[in-house]
PDB file of C-alpha atoms and ligand atoms in Angstrom:
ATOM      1  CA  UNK A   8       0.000   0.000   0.000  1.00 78.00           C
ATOM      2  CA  UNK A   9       1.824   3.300  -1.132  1.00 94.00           C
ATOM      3  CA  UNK A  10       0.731   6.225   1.478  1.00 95.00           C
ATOM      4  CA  UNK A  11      -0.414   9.465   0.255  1.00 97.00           C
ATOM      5  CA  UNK A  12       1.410  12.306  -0.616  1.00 97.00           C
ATOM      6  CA  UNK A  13       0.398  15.811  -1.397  1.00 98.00           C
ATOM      7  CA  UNK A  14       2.946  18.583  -1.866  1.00 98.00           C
ATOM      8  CA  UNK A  15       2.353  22.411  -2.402  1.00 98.00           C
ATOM      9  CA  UNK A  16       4.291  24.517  -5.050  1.00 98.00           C
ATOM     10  CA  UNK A  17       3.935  27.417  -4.094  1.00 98.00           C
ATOM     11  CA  UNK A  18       6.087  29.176  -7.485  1.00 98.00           C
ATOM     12  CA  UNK A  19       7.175  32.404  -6.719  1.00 98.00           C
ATOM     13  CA  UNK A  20       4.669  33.343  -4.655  1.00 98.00           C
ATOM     14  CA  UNK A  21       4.308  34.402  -0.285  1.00 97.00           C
ATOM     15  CA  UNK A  22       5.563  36.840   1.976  1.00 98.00           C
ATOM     16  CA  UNK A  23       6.376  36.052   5.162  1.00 98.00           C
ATOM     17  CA  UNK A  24       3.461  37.569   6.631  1.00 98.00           C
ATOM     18  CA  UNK A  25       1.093  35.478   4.081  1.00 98.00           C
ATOM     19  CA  UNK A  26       3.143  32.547   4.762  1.00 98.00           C
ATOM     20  CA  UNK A  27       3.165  33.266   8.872  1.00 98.00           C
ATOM     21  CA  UNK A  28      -0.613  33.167   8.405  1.00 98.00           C
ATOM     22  CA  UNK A  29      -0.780  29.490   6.268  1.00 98.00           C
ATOM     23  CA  UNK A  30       1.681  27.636   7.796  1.00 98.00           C
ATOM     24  CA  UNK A  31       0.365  27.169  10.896  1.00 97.00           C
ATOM     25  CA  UNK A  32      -3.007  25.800   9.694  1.00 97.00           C
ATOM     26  CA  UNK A  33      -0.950  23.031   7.281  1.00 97.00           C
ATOM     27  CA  UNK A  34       0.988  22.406   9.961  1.00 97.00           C
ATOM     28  CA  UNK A  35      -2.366  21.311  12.028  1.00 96.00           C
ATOM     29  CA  UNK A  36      -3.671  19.425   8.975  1.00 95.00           C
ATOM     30  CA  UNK A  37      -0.503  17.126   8.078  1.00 95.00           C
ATOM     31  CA  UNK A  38       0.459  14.149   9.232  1.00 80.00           C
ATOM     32  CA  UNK A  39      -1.707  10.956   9.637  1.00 76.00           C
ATOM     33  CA  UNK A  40      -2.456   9.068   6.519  1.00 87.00           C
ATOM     34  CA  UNK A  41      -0.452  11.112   4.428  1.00 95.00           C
ATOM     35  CA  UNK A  42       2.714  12.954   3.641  1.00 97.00           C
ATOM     36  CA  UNK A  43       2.265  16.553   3.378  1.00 98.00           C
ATOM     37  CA  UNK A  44       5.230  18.904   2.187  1.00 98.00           C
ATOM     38  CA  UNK A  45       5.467  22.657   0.657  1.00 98.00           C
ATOM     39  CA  UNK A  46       7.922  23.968  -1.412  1.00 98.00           C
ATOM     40  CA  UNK A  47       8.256  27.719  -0.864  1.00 98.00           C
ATOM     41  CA  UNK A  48      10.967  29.818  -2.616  1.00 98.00           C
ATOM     42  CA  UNK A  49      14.598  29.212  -1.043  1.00 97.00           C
ATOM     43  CA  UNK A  50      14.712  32.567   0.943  1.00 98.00           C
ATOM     44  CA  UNK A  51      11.093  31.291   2.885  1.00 98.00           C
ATOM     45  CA  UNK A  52      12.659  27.780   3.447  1.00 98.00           C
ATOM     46  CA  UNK A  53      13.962  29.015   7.203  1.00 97.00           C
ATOM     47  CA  UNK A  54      11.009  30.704   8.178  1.00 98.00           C
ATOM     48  CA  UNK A  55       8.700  27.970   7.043  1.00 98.00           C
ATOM     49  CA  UNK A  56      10.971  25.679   8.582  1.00 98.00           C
ATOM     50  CA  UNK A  57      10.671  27.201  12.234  1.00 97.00           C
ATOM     51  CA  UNK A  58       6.924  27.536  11.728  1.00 98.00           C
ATOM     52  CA  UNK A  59       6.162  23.961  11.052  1.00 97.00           C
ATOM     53  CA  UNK A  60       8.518  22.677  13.726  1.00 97.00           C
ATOM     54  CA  UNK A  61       7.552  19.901  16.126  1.00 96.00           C
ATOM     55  CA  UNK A  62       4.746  19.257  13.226  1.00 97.00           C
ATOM     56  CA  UNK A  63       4.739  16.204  10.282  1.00 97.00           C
ATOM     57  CA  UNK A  64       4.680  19.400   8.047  1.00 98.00           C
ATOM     58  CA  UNK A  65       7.913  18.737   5.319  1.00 98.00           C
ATOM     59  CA  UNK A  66       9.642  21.195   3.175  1.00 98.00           C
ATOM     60  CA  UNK A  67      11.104  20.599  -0.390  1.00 98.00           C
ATOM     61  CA  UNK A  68      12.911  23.139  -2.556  1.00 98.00           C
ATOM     62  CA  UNK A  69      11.338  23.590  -6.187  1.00 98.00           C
ATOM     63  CA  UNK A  70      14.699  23.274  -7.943  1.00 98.00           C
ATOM     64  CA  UNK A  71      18.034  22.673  -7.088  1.00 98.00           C
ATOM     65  CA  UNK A  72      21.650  23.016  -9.111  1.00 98.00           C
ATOM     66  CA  UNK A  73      23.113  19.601 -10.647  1.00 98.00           C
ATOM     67  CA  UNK A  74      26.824  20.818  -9.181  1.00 98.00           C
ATOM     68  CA  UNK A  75      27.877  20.285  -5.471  1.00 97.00           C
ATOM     69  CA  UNK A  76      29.036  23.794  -5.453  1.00 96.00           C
ATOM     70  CA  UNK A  77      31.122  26.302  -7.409  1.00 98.00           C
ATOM     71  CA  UNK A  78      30.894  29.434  -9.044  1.00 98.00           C
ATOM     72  CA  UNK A  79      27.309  29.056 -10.010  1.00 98.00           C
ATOM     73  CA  UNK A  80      25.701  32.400  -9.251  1.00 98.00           C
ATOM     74  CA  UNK A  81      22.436  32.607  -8.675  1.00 97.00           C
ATOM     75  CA  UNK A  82      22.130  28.376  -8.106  1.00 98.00           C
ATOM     76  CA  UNK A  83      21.456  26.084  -4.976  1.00 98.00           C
ATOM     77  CA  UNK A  84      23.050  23.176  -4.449  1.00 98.00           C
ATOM     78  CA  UNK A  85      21.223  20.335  -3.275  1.00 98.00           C
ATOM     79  CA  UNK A  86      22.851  20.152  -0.081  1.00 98.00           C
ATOM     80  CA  UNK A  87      22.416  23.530   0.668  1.00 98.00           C
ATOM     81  CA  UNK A  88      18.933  22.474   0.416  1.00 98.00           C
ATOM     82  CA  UNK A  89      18.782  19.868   3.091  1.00 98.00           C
ATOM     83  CA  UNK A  90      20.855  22.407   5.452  1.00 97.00           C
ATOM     84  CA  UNK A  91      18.195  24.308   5.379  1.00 97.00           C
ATOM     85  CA  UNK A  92      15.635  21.919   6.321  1.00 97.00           C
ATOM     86  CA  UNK A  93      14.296  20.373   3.326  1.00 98.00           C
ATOM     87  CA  UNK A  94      13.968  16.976   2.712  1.00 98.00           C
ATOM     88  CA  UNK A  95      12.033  17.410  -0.974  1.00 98.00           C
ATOM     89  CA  UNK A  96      12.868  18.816  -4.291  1.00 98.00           C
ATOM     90  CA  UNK A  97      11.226  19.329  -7.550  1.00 98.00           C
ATOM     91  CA  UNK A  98      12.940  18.813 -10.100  1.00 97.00           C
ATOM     92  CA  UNK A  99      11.618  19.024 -14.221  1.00 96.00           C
ATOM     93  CA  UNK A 100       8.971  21.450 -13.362  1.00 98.00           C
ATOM     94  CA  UNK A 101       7.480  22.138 -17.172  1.00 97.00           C
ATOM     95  CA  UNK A 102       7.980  25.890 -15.881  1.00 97.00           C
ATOM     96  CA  UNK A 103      11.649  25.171 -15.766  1.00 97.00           C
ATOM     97  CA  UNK A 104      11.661  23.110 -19.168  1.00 96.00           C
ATOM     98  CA  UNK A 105       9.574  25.958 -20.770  1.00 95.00           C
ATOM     99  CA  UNK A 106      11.539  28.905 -19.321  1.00 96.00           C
ATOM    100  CA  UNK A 107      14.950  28.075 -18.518  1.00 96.00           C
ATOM    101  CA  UNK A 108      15.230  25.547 -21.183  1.00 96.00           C
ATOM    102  CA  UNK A 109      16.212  22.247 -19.047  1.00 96.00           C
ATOM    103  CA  UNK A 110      16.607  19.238 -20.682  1.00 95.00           C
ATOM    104  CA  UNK A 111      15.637  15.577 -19.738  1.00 93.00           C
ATOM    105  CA  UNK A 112      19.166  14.924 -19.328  1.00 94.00           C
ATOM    106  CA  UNK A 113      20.042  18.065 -17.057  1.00 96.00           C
ATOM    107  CA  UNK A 114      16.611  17.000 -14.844  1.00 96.00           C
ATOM    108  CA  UNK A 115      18.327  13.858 -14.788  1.00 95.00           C
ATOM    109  CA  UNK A 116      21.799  15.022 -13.514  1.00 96.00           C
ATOM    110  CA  UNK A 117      20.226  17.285 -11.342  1.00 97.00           C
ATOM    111  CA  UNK A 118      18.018  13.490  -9.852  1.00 96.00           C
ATOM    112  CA  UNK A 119      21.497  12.071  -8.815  1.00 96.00           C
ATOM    113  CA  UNK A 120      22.878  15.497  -7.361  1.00 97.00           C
ATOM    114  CA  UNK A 121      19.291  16.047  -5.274  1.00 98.00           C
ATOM    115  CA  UNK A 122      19.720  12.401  -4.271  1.00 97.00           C
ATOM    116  CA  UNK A 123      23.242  12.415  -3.336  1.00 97.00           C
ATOM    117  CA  UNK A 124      22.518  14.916  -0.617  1.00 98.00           C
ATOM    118  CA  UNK A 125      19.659  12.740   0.964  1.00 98.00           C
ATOM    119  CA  UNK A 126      16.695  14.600  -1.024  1.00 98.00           C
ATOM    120  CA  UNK A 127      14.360  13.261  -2.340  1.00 98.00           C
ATOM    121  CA  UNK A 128      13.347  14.008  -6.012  1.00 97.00           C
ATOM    122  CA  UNK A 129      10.240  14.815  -7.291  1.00 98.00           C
ATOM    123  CA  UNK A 130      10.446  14.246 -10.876  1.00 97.00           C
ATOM    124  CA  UNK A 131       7.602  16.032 -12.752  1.00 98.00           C
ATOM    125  CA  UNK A 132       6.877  14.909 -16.391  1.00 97.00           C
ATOM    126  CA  UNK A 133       3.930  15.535 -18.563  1.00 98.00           C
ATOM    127  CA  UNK A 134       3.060  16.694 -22.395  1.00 97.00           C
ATOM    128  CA  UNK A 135       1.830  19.909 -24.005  1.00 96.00           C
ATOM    129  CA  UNK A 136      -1.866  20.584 -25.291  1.00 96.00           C
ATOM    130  CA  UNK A 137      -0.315  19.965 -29.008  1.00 96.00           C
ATOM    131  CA  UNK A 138       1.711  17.045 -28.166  1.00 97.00           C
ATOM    132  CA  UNK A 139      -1.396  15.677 -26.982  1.00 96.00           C
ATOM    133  CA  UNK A 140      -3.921  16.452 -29.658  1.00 96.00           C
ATOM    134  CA  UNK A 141      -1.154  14.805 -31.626  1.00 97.00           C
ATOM    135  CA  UNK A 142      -1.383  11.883 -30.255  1.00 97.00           C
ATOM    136  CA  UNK A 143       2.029  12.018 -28.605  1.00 97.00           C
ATOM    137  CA  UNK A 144       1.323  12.354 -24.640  1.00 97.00           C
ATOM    138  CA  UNK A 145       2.653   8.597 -24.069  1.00 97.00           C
ATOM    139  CA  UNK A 146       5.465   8.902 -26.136  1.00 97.00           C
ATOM    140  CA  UNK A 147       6.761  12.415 -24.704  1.00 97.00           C
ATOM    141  CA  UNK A 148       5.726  11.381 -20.930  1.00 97.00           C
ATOM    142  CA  UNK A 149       7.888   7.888 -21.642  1.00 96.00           C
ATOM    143  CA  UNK A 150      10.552  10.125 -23.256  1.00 95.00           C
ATOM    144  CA  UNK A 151      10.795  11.995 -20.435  1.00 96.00           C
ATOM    145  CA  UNK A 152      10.936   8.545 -18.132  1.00 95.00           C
ATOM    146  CA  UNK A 153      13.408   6.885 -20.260  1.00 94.00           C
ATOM    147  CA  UNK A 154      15.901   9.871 -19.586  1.00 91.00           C
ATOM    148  CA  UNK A 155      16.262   8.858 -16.004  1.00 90.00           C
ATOM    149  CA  UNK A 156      16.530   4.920 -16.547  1.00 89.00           C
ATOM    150  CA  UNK A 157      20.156   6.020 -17.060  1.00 83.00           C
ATOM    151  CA  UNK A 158      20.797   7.811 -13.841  1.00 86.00           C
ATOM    152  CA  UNK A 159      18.922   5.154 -11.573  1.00 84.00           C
ATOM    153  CA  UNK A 160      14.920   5.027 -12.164  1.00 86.00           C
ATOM    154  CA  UNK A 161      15.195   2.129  -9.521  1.00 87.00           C
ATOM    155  CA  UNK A 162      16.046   4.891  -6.815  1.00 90.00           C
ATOM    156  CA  UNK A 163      13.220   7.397  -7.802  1.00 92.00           C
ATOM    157  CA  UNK A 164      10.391   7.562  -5.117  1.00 96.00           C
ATOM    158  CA  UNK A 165       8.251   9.787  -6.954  1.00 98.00           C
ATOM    159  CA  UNK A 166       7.252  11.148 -10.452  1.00 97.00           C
ATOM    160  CA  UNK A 167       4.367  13.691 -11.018  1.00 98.00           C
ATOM    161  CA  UNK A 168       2.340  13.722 -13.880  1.00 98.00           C
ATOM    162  CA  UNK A 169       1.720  17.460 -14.812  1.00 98.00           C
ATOM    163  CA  UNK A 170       0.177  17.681 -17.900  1.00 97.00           C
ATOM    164  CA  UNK A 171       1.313  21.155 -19.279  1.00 97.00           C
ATOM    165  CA  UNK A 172      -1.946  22.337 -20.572  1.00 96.00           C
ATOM    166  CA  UNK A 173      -3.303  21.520 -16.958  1.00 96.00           C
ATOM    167  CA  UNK A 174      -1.190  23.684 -15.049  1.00 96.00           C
ATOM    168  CA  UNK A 175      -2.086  26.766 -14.068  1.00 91.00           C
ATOM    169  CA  UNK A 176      -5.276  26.906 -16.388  1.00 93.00           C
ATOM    170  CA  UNK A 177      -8.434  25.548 -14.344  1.00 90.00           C
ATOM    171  CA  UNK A 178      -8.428  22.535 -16.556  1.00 91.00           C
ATOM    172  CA  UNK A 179      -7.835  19.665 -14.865  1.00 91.00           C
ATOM    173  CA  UNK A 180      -7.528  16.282 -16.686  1.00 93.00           C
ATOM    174  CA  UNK A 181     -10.489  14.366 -16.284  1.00 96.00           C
ATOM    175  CA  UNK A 182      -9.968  11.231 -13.531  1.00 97.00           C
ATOM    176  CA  UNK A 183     -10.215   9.056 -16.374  1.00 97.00           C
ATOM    177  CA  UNK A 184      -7.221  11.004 -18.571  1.00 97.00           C
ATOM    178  CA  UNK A 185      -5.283  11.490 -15.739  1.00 98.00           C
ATOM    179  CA  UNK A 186      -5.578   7.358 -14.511  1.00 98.00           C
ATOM    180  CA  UNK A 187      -4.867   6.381 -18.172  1.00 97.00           C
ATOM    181  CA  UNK A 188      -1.614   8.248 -18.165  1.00 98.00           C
ATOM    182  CA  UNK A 189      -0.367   7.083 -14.585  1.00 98.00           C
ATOM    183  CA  UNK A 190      -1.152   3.789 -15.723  1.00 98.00           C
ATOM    184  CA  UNK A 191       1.154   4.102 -18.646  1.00 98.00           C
ATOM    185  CA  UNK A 192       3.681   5.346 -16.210  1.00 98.00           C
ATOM    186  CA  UNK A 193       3.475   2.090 -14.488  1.00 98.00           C
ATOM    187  CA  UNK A 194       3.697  -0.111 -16.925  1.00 97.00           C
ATOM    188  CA  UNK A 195       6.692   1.679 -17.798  1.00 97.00           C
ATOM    189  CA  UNK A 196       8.141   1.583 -14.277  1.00 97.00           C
ATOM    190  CA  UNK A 197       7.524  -2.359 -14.572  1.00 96.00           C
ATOM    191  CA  UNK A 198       9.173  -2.736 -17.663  1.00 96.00           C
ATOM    192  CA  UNK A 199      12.207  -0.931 -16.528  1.00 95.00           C
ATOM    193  CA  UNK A 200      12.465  -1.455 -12.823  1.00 94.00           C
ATOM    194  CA  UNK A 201      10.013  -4.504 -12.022  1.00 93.00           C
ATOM    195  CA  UNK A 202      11.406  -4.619  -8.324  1.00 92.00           C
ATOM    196  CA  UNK A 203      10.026  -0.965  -7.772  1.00 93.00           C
ATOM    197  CA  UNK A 204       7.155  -0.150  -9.692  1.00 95.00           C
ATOM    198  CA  UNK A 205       4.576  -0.835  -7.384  1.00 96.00           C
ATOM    199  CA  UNK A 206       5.991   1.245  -4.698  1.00 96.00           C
ATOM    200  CA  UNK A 207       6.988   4.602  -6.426  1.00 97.00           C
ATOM    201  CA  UNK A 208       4.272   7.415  -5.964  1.00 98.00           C
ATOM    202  CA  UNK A 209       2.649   8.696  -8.686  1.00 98.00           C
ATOM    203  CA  UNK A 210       1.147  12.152  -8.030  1.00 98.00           C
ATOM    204  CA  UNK A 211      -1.145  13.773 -10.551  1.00 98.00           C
ATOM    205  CA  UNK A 212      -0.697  17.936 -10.874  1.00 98.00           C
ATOM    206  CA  UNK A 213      -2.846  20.322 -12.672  1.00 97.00           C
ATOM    207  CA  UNK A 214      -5.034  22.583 -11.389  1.00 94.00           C
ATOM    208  CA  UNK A 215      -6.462  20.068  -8.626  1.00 97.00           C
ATOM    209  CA  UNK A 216      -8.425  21.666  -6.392  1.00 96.00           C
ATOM    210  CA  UNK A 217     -10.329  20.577  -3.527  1.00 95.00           C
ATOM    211  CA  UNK A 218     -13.710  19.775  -5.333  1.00 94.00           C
ATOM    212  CA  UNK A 219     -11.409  17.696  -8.005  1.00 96.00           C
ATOM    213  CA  UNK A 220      -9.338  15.651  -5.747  1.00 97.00           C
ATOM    214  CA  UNK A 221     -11.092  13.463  -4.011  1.00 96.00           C
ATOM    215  CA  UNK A 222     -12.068  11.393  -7.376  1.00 97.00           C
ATOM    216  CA  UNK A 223      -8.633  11.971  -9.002  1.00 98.00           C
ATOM    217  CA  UNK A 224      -7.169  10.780  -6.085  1.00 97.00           C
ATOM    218  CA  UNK A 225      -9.651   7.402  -6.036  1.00 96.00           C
ATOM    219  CA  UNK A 226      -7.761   6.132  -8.704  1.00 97.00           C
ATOM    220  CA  UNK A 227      -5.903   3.261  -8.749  1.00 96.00           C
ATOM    221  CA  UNK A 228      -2.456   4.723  -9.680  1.00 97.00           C
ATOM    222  CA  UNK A 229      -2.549   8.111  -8.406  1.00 98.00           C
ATOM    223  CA  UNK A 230      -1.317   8.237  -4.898  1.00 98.00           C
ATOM    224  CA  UNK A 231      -1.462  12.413  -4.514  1.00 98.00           C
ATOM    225  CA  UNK A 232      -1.172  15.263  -5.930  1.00 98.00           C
ATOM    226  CA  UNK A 233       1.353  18.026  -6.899  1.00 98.00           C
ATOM    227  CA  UNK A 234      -0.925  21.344  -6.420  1.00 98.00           C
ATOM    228  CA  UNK A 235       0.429  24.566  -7.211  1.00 98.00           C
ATOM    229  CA  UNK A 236      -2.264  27.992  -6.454  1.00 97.00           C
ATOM    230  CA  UNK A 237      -4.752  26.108  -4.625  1.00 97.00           C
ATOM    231  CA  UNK A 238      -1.493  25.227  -2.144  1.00 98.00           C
ATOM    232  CA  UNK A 239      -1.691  29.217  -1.402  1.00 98.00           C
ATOM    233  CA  UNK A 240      -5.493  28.711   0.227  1.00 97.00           C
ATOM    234  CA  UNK A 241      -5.324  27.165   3.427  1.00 97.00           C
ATOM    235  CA  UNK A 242      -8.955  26.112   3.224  1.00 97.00           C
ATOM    236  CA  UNK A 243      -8.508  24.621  -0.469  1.00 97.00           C
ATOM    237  CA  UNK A 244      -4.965  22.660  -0.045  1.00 98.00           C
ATOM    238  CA  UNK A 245      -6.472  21.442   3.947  1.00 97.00           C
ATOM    239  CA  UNK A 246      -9.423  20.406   1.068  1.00 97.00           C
ATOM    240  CA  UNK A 247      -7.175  18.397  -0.816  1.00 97.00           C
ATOM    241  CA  UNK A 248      -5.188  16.975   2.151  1.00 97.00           C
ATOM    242  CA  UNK A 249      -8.502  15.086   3.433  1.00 96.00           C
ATOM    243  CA  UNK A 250      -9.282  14.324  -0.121  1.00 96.00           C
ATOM    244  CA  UNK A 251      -6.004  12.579  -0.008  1.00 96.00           C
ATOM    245  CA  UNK A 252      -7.140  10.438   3.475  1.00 91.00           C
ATOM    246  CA  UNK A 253     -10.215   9.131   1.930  1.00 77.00           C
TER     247      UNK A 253
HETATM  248  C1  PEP B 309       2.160  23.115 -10.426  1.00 75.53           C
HETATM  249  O1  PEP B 309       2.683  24.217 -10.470  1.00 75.53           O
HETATM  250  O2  PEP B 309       2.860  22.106 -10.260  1.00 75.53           O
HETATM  251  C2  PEP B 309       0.712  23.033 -10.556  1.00 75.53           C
HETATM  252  C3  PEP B 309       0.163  21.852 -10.656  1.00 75.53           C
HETATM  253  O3  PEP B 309       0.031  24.220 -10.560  1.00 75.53           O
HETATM  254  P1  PEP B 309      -1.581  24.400 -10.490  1.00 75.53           P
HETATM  255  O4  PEP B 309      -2.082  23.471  -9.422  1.00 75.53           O
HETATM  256  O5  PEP B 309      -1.775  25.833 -10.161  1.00 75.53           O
HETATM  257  O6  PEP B 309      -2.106  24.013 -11.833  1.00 75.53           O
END
């Protein structure tokens, strides 16, 4: 049985005052049945990390560099990361693949450096509204899987399926889209690392939102979700939370 996990992108969004307000009622709401973490830009990290102390509340970064360290300006390393107090990162985000142009092979350097400092990845994948009206979402999503069979799939924990024209628009896949892709994800995983499939988490992300989650959620192969605004509205990610619990 693979327990729940829902994690909050929060993108380049909070204050500390908005985030000294939310914290403390995610805080309340994680733990139990499932794993709850937020990824808040790297300067919130601390603060979210004293106000969810001595809760199940978890903290990932939403990127990190695929160098140690070095004379990288403007980049995090990994273990600068998990100094901080995270034990997450994102890594692949399409936002990342559409804007600052990384590859499937620099998200999978980047895998081995996040995992080499005891984070653990959170490798997002997913297709674009013309890939898919192409017919192509299998082939681009198993692409973008067969990229990290080279760096050590069998050590992945869990892989998001963000369909790109879901993100950010209010148009979720349908439960039925969404299940048909993580099951293609699975089969993959069992082709490629038999010994493991059944245990990575598959999260689904794209505009979830607490009315959607409960029946995405239901399905057999998605074990959470990866929710970016409604993770900004305590009421709407607590929502999605107990969605997750059902
Ligand atoms: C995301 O950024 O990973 C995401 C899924 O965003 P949203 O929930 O806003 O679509």
């Amino acid at each position: 049985m693979r327990r729940s996990l829902v994690v909050g992108n929060w993108k380049m969004h909070g204050s500390s005052s908005s985030i000294e307000a939310l914290v403390p009622t995610l805080a309340a709401a994680a733990g139990s049945q499932t794993d709850v973490v937020v990824c808040p830009v790297a300067v919130h990290i601390s603060l979210v990390s004293q106000l969810a102390a001595g809760s199940e509340l978890e903290i990932g970064g939403q990127n990190c560099s695929q160098h140690e360290q070095g004379a990288y300006t403007g980049e995090i390393a990994a273990a600068m990361l998990a100094g901080a107090g995270c034990k997450w990162v994102i890594l692949g985000h399409s936002e990342r693949r559409q804007y600052y142009g990384e590859t499937d092979a620099l998200v999978a350097a980047k895998s081995v450096a996040a995992r080499a400092a005891g984070l653990t990845p959170i490798l997002c994948v997913g297709e674009t509204l013309e890939q898919r009206q192409q017919g192509q979402a299998e082939a681009v999503v198993t692409a973008q899987l067969a990229a990290l069979v080279e760096v050590g799939l069998e050590e992945t924990d869990v892989i998001a399926y963000e369909p790109v024209w879901a993100i950010g628009t209010g148009q979720t896949a349908s439960p039925a889209q969404a299940q048909e892709m993580h099951a293609c994800i699975r089969a993959f995983l069992q082709e490629n690392v038999a010994e493991k499939a059944m245990a990575i988490r598959l999260l689904y992300g794209g505009s979830v939102k607490g009315e959607s989650a409960r029946e995405l959620f239901a399905q057999n192969d998605i074990d959470g979700g990866l929710v970016g605004g409604a993770s900004l509205k305590a009421e709407e990610f607590v929502a999605i939370i107990e969605a997750s619990q059902d």
